[in-house]
Coordinates of C-alpha atoms in Angstrom, one line a residue:
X125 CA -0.3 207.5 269.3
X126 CA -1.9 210.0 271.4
X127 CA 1.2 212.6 272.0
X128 CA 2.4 211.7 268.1
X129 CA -1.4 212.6 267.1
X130 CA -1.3 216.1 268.7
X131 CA 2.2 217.1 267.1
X132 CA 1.0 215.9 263.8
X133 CA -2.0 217.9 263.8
X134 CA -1.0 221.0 265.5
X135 CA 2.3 220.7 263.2
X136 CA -0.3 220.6 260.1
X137 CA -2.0 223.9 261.4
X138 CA 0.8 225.6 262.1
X139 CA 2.0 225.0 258.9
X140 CA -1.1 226.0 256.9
X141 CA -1.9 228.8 259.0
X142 CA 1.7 230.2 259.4
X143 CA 4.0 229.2 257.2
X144 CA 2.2 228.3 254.1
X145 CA 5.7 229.5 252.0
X146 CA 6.9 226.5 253.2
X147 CA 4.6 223.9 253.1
X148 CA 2.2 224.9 249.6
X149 CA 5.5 226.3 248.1
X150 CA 3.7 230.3 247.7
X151 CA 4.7 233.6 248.3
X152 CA 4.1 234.7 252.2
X153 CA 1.5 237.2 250.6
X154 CA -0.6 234.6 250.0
X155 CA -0.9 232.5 252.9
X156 CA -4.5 231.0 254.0
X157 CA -5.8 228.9 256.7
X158 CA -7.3 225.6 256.3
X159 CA -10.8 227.3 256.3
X160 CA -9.8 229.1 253.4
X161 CA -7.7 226.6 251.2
X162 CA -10.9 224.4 251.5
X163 CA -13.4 226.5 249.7
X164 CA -12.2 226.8 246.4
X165 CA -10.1 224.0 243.7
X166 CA -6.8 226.6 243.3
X167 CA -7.1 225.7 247.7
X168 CA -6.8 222.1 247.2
X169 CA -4.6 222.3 244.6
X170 CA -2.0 223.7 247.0
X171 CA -2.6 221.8 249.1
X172 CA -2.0 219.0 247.8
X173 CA 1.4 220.3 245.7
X174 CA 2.5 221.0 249.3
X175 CA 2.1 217.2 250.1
X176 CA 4.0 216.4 247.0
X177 CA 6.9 219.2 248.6
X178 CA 7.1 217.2 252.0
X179 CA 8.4 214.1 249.7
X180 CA 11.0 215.7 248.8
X181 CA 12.6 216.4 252.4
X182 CA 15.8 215.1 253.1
X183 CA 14.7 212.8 255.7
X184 CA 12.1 211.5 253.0
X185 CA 12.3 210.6 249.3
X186 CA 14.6 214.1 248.9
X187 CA 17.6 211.2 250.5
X188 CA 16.9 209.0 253.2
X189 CA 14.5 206.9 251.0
X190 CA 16.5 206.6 247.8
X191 CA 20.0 207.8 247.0
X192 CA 20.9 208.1 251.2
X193 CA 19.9 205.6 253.8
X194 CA 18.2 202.9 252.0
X195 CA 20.5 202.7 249.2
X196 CA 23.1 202.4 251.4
X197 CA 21.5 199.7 253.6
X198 CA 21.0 197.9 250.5
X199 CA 24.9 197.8 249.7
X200 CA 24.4 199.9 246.7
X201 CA 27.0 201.8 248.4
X202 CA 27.9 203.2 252.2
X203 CA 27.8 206.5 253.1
X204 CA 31.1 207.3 255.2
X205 CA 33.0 203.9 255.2
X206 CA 34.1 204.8 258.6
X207 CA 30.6 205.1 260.7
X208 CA 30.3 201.4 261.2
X209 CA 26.4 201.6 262.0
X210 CA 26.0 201.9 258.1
X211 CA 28.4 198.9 257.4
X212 CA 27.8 196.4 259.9
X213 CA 23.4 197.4 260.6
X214 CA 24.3 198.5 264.3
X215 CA 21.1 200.6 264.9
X216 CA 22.2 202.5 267.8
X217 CA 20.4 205.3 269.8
X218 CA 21.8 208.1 267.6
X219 CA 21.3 206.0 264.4
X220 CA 17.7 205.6 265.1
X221 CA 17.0 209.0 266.2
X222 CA 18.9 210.5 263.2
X223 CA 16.8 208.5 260.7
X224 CA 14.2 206.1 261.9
X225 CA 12.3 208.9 264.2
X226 CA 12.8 211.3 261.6
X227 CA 11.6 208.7 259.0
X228 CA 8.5 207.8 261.2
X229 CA 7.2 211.3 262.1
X230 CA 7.7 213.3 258.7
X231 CA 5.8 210.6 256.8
X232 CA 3.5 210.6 259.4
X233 CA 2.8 214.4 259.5
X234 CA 2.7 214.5 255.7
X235 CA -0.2 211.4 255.8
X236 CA -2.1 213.8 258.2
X237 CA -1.2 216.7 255.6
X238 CA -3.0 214.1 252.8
X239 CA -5.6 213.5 255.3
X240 CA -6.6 217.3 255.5
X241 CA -7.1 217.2 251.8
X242 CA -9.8 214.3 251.6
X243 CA -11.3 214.9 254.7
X244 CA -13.8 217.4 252.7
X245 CA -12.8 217.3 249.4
X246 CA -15.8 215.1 248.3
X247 CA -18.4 217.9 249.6
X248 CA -16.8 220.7 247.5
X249 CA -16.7 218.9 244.3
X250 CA -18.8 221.9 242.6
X251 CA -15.9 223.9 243.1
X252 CA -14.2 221.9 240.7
X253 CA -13.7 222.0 236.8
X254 CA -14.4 218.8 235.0
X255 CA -12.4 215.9 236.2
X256 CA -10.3 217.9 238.8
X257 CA -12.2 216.1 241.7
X258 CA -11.4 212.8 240.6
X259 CA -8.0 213.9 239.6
X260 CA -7.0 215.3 243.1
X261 CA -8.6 212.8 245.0
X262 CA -7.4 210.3 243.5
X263 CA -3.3 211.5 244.0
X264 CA -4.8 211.9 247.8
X265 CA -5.5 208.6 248.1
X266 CA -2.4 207.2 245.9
X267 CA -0.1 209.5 248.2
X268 CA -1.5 208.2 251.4
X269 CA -1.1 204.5 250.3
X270 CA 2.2 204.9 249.0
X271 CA 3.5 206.4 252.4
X272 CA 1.6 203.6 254.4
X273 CA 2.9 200.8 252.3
X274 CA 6.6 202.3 253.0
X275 CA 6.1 202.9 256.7
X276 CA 4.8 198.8 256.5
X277 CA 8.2 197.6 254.7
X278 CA 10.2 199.9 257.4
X279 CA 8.5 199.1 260.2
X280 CA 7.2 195.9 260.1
X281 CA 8.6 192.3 259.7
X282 CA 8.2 191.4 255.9
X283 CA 4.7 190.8 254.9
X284 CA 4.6 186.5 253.9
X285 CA 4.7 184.6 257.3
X286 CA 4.2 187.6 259.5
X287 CA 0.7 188.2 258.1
X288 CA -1.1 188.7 261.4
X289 CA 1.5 190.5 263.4
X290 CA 0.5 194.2 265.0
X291 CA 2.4 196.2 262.6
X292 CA 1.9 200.3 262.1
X293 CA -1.6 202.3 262.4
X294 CA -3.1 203.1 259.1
X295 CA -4.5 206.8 259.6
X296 CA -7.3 208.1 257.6
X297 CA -8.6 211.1 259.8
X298 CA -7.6 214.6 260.4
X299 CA -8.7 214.7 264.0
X300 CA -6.7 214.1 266.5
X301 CA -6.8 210.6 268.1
X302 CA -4.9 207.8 269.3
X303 CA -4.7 205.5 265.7
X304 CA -4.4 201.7 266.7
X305 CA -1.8 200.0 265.2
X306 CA -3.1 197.5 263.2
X307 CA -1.9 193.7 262.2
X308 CA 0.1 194.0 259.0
X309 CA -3.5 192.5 257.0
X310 CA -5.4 195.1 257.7
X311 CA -2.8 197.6 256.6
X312 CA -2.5 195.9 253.3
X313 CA -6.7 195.8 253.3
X314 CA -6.6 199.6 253.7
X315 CA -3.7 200.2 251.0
X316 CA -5.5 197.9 248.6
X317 CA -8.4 199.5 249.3
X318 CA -7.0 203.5 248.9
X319 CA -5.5 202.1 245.5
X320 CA -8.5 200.8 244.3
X321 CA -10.5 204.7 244.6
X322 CA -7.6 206.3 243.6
X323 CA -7.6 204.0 240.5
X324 CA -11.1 204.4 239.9
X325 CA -11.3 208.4 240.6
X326 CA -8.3 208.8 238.3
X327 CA -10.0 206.6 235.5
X328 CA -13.1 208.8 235.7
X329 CA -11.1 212.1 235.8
X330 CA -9.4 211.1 232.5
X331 CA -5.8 211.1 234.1
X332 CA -4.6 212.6 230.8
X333 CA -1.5 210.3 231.1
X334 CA -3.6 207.4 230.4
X335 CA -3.1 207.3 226.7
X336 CA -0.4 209.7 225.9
X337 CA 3.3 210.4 227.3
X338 CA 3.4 213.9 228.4
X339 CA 5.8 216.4 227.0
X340 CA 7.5 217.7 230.1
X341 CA 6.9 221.5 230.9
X342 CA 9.1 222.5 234.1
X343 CA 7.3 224.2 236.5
X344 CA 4.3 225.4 234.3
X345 CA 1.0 226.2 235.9
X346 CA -1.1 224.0 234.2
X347 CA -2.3 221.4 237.1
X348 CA -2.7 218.8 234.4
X349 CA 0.8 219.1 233.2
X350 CA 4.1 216.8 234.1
X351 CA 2.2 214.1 235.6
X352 CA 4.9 211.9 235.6
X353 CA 5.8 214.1 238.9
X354 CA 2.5 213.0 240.5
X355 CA 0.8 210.0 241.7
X356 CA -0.9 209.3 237.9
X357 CA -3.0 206.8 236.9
X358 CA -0.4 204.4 235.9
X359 CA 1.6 204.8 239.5
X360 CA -1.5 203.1 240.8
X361 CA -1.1 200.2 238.4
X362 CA 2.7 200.1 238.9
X363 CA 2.4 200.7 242.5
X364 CA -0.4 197.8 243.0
X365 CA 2.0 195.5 241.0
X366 CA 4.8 196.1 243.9
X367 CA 2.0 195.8 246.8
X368 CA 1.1 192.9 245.5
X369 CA 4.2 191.0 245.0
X370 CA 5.4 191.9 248.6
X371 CA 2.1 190.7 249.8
X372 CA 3.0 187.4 247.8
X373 CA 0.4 187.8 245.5
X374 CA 2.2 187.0 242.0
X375 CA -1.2 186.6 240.4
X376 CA -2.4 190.3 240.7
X377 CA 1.4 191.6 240.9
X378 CA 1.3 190.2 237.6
X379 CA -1.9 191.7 236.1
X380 CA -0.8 195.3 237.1
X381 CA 2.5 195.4 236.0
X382 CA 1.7 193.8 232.5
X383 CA -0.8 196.3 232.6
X384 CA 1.5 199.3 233.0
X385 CA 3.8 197.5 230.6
X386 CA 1.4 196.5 227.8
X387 CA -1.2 199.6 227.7
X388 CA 0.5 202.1 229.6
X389 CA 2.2 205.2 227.2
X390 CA 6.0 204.7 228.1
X391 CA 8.5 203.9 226.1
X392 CA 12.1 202.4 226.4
X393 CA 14.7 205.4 226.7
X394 CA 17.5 205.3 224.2
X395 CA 21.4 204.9 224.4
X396 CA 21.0 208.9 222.2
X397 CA 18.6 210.4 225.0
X398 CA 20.9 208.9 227.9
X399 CA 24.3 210.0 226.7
X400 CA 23.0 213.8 226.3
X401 CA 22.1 213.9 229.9
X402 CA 18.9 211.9 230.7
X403 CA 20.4 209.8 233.6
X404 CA 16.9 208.8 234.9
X405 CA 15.4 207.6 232.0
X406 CA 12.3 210.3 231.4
X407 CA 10.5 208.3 229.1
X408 CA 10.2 205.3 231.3
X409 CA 9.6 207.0 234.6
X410 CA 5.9 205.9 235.9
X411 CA 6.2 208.2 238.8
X412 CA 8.9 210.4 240.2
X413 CA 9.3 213.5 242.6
X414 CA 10.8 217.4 241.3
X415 CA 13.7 218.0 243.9
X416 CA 14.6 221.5 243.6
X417 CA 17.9 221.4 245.8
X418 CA 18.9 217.9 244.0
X419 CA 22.1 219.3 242.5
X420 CA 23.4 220.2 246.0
X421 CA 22.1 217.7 247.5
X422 CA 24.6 215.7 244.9
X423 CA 27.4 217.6 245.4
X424 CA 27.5 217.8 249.0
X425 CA 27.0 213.8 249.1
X426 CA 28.8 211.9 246.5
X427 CA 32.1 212.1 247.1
X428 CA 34.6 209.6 247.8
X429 CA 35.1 211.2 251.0
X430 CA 31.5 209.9 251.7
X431 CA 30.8 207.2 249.6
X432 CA 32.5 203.9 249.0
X433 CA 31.0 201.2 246.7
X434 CA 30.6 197.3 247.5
X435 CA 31.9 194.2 246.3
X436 CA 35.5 194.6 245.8
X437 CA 35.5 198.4 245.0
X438 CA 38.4 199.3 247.2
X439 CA 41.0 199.1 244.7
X440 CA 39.0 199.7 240.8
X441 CA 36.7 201.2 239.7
X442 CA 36.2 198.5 236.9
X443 CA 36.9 195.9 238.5
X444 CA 33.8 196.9 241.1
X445 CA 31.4 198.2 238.6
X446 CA 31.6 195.3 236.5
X447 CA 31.5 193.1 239.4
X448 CA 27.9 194.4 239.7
X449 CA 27.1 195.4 236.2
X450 CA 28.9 192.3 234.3
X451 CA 29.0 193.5 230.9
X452 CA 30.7 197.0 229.8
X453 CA 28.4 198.0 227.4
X454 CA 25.8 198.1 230.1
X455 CA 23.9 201.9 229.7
X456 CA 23.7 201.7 233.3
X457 CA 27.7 201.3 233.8
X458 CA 28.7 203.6 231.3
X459 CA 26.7 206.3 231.9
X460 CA 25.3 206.2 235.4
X461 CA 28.5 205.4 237.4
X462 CA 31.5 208.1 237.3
X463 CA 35.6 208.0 238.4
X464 CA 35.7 209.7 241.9
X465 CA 38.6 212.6 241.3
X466 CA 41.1 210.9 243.4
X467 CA 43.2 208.7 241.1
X468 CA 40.1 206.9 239.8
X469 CA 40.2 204.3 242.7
X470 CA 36.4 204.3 243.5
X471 CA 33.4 204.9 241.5
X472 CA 30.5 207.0 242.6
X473 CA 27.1 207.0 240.8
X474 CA 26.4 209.7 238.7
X475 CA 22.6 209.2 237.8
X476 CA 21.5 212.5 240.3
X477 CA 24.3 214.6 238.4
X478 CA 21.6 215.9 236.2
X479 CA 23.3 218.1 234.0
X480 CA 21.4 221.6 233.7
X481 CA 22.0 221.6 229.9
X482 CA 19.4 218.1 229.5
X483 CA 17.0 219.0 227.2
X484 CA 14.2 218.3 229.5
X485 CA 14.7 220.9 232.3
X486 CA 13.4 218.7 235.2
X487 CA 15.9 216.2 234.4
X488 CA 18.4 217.7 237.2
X489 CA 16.2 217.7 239.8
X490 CA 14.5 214.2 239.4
X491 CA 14.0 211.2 241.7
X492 CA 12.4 208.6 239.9
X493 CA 10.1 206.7 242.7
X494 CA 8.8 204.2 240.1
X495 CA 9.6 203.3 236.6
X496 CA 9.2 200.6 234.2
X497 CA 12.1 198.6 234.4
X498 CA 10.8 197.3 237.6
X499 CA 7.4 196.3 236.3
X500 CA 9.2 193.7 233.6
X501 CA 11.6 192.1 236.7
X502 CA 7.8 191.8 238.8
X503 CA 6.5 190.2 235.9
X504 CA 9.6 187.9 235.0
X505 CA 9.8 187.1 238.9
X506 CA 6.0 185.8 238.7
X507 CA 6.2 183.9 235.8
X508 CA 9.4 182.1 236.7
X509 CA 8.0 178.8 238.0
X510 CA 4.8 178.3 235.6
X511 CA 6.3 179.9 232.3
X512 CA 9.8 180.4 232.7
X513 CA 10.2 181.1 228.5
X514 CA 7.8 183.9 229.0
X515 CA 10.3 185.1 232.1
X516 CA 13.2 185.1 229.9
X517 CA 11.4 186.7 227.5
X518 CA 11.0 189.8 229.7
X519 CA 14.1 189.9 231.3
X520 CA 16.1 190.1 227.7
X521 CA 13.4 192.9 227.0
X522 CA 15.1 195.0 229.3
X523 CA 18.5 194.2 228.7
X524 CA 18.1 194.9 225.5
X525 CA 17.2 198.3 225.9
X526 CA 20.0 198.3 228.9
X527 CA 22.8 197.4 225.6
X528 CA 23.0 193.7 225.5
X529 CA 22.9 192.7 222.3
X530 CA 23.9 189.1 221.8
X531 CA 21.5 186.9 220.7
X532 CA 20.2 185.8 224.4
X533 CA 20.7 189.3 226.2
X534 CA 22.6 187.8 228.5
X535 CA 20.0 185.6 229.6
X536 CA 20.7 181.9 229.0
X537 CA 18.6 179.8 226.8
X538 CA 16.5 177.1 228.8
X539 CA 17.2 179.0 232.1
X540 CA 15.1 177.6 235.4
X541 CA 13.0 179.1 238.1
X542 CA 16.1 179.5 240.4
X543 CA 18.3 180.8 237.7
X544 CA 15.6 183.0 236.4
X545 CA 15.1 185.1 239.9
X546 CA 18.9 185.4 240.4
X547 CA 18.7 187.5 237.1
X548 CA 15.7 189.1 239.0
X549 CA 17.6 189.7 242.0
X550 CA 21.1 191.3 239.5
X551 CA 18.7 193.2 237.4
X552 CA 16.6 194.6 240.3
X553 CA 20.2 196.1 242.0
X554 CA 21.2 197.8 238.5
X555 CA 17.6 198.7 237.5
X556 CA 17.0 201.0 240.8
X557 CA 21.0 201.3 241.4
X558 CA 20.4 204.4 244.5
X559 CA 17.0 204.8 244.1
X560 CA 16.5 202.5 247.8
X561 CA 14.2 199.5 246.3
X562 CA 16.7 197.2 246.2
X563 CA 16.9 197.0 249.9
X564 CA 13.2 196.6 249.9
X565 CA 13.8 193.6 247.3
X566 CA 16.2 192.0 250.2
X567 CA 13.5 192.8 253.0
X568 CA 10.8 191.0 250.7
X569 CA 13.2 187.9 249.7
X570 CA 14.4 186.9 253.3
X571 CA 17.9 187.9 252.1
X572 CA 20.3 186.4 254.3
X573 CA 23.4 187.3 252.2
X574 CA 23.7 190.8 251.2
X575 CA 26.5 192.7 249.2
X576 CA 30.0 192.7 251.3
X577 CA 32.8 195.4 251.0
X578 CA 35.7 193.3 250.9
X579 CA 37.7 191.6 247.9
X580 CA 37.7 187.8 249.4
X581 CA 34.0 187.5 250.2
X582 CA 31.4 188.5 247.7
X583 CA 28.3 188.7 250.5
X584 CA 28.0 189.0 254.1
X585 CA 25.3 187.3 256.4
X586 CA 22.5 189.5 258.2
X587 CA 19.9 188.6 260.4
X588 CA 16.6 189.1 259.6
X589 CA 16.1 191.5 261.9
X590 CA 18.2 194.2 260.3
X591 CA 15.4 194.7 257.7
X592 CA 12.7 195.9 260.6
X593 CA 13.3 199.5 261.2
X594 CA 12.4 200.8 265.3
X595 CA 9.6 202.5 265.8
X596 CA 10.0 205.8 267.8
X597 CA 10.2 205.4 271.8
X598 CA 7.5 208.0 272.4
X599 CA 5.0 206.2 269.6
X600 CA 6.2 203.2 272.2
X601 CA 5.0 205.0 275.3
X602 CA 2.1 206.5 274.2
X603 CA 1.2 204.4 270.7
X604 CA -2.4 202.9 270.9
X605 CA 0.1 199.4 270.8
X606 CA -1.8 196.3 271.7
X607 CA 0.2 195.4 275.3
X608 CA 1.4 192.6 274.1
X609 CA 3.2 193.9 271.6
X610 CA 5.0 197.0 273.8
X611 CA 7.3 194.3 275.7
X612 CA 10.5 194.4 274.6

């Protein structure tokens, strides 16, 4: 990684030292060097908003990594029909340097961004107010774990079975240096381990969303405030849960995500609060990012000039959405799907159409990167095999509060192991429908068969392969790469 090293860091610089309007989201006549940002808590502060800014790029969480790429390799639906690399997984050279280098290098320069902030937070914690130490640090070390474990799904061969393989370097420093990349254990040693402080520093900094769901304030000042839109206490829970599962783990995926769903402050959103305009479910979202340019990011996307949806959606837009969402009274399909304007002949989702009316204001610029949904299908996934009652149990929990309101939700009395994770695998696709973790829910299953866009056959086979993203031919050339992983 030497070359990649040297752009990251000098790119970090030059951003702090030059161009701090872009990166720390302030006015020009306040821009600081590193030197500068370091020696007082407001410094770190914007620092670390500015981390929280990269996200949101385009080629990041801002598209790419939910609503764009990802939801579209995942069959949610494919952006332009007509470009065959998104319908059939041919990964050509454009393909990857449109989106896989991109991918690689932005989340590598925003780890070296998180980097900057921990590499001297700990000796300036007099600087700090009570608790804002431990509360920055601890999003640091969150933010840096989340991106790794990303880069490790991307990147890497799924976790089970390829345990030992040389997957991605896990960078901790500033410096510049050639970071080894490491076998896929180690990576999941050092996310664990970054999860584990930023639980603990969080705890001790009294994450104020431990006990008590915000009230979401916009774009206040108060660092303390909306912390729903940062790496929060219960992100770390929720986000050890999903580490843990994909690491096979179902004991400890289990723990965590009953612990977000048993003591953590959310609450189910209801069928009132989604039909005046909250399409992504405020009250349940665990973790999510504030994209300002969101609405145009919507309308310049979904379109049915852009988007077409799977599974028999050529022809109806009923016929398709129920195909996926099986039941009409399904909060999901009747308020997070839409007509396209042509006739009605395809649907397009509607959840990032966040009216500017919503009562919350952050509403129309939200992508949620974790919510609770997705913490009862982890739990209902682990306990399939040893308590399948309690599994059912879980799964007609959601659906209830998704509109199903017979006596089993949907969810057949007396239901086995293997019927229980094929409601997993439906309620997964609906639950994060374009939000991107349903292709990670493929990835992690060994999905062979994956949605299809045809009326006569449902799925369509994949090789494995297609789930392992390439890694940039420069981080090839000049990637500290043990050699016997570089041949092709």
């Amino acid at each position: 990684m030497k070359n990649f090293n040297k752009y990251t860091i000098v790119l970090a610089a030059a951003v702090l030292l030059a161009s701090c309007s872009d990166w720390l989201d302030v006015q020009p006549s306040t821009e600081k060097d590193r030197a500068d940002l370091i020696e007082s808590a407001d410094g770190y502060k914007k620092m670390l908003y500015g981390t929280y800014i990269n996200l949101t790029n385009r080629t990041l969480y801002g598209d790419n990594l939910t609503y764009g790429l990802l939801a579209s390799l995942g069959r949610d639906y494919v952006k332009d029909v007509s470009y065959v690399s998104w319908v059939h997984y041919n990964y050509g050279d454009d393909f990857r340097t449109s989106y896989f280098d991109p991918i690689w290098s932005n989340m590598y320069n925003n780890i070296a961004n998180v980097n900057s902030i921990l590499a001297d937070i700990e000796e300036h914690q007099s600087q700090f107010r009570s608790g804002e130490y431990q509360i920055i640090a601890g999003e640091a070390y969150a933010e840096r774990a989340f991106m790794h474990f990303d880069l490790l799904r991307m990147y890497a061969p799924n976790y089970v079975g390829h345990e030992d393989a040389i997957a991605i370097p896990y960078v901790t420093s500033y410096a510049a240096a050639r970071n080894v990349h490491q076998p896929a254990r180690e990576v999941m040693k050092n996310i664990i381990s970054d999860l584990d402080k930023a639980e603990q520093l969080l705890k001790e900094g009294n994450d104020p969303l431990i006990n008590n769901l915000q009230e979401i304030t916009y774009r206040g000042e108060d660092f303390l405030a909306n912390r729903q839109y940062h790496f929060n206490y219960w992100a770390v829970e929720a986000l050890k849960a999903r580490v843990y599962l994909y690491m096979g783990d179902k004991a400890n995926a289990l723990k965590y995500a009953k612990e977000v769903m048993e003591k953590g402050p959310f609450r189910w959103t209801t069928e009132s609060e989604i039909s005046s305009g909250d399409r992504v479910f405020q009250s349940e979202m665990i973790c999510g990012l504030d994209v300002p340019n969101l609405p145009d990011y919507y309308e310049a996307n979904f379109t049915s000039e852009n988007y077409v949806l799977a599974e028999m959606g050529w022809s109806s837009y009923t016929v398709y959405s129920l195909n996926i969402f099986e039941n009409a009274n399904d909060y999901r399909y009747m308020y997070l799907l839409t007509n396209d304007k042509n006739g009605n002949v395809q649907a397009l989702p509607c959840k990032y159409k966040q009216d500017a009316g919503s009562s919350k204001a952050m509403k129309k610029q939200t992508i949620p990167l974790i919510r609770l949904g997705e913490m009862y299908l982890i739990a209902a996934e682990c306990e399939a095999d040893a308590n399948p009652a309690t599994a059912i149990n879980y799964l007609r929990e959601l659906k209830r509060n998704r509109g199903y309101f017979t006596a089993d939700a949907g969810v057949a009395d007396g239901s086995d192991a293997a019927a229980i994770k094929n409601y997993v695998r439906n309620e997964m696709r609906k639950e994060t429908y374009s939000e991107g973790q349903f292709w990670f829910y493929l990835k992690r299953t060994d999905s062979t068969a994956v949605p299809n866009f045809s009326s006569w056959s449902p799925t369509t086979n994949v090789d494995l392969s297609v789930y392992t993203f390439a890694i940039p031919e420069m981080e090839k050339e000049y990637g500290a790469i043990p050699s016997t992983e570089k041949k092709e």
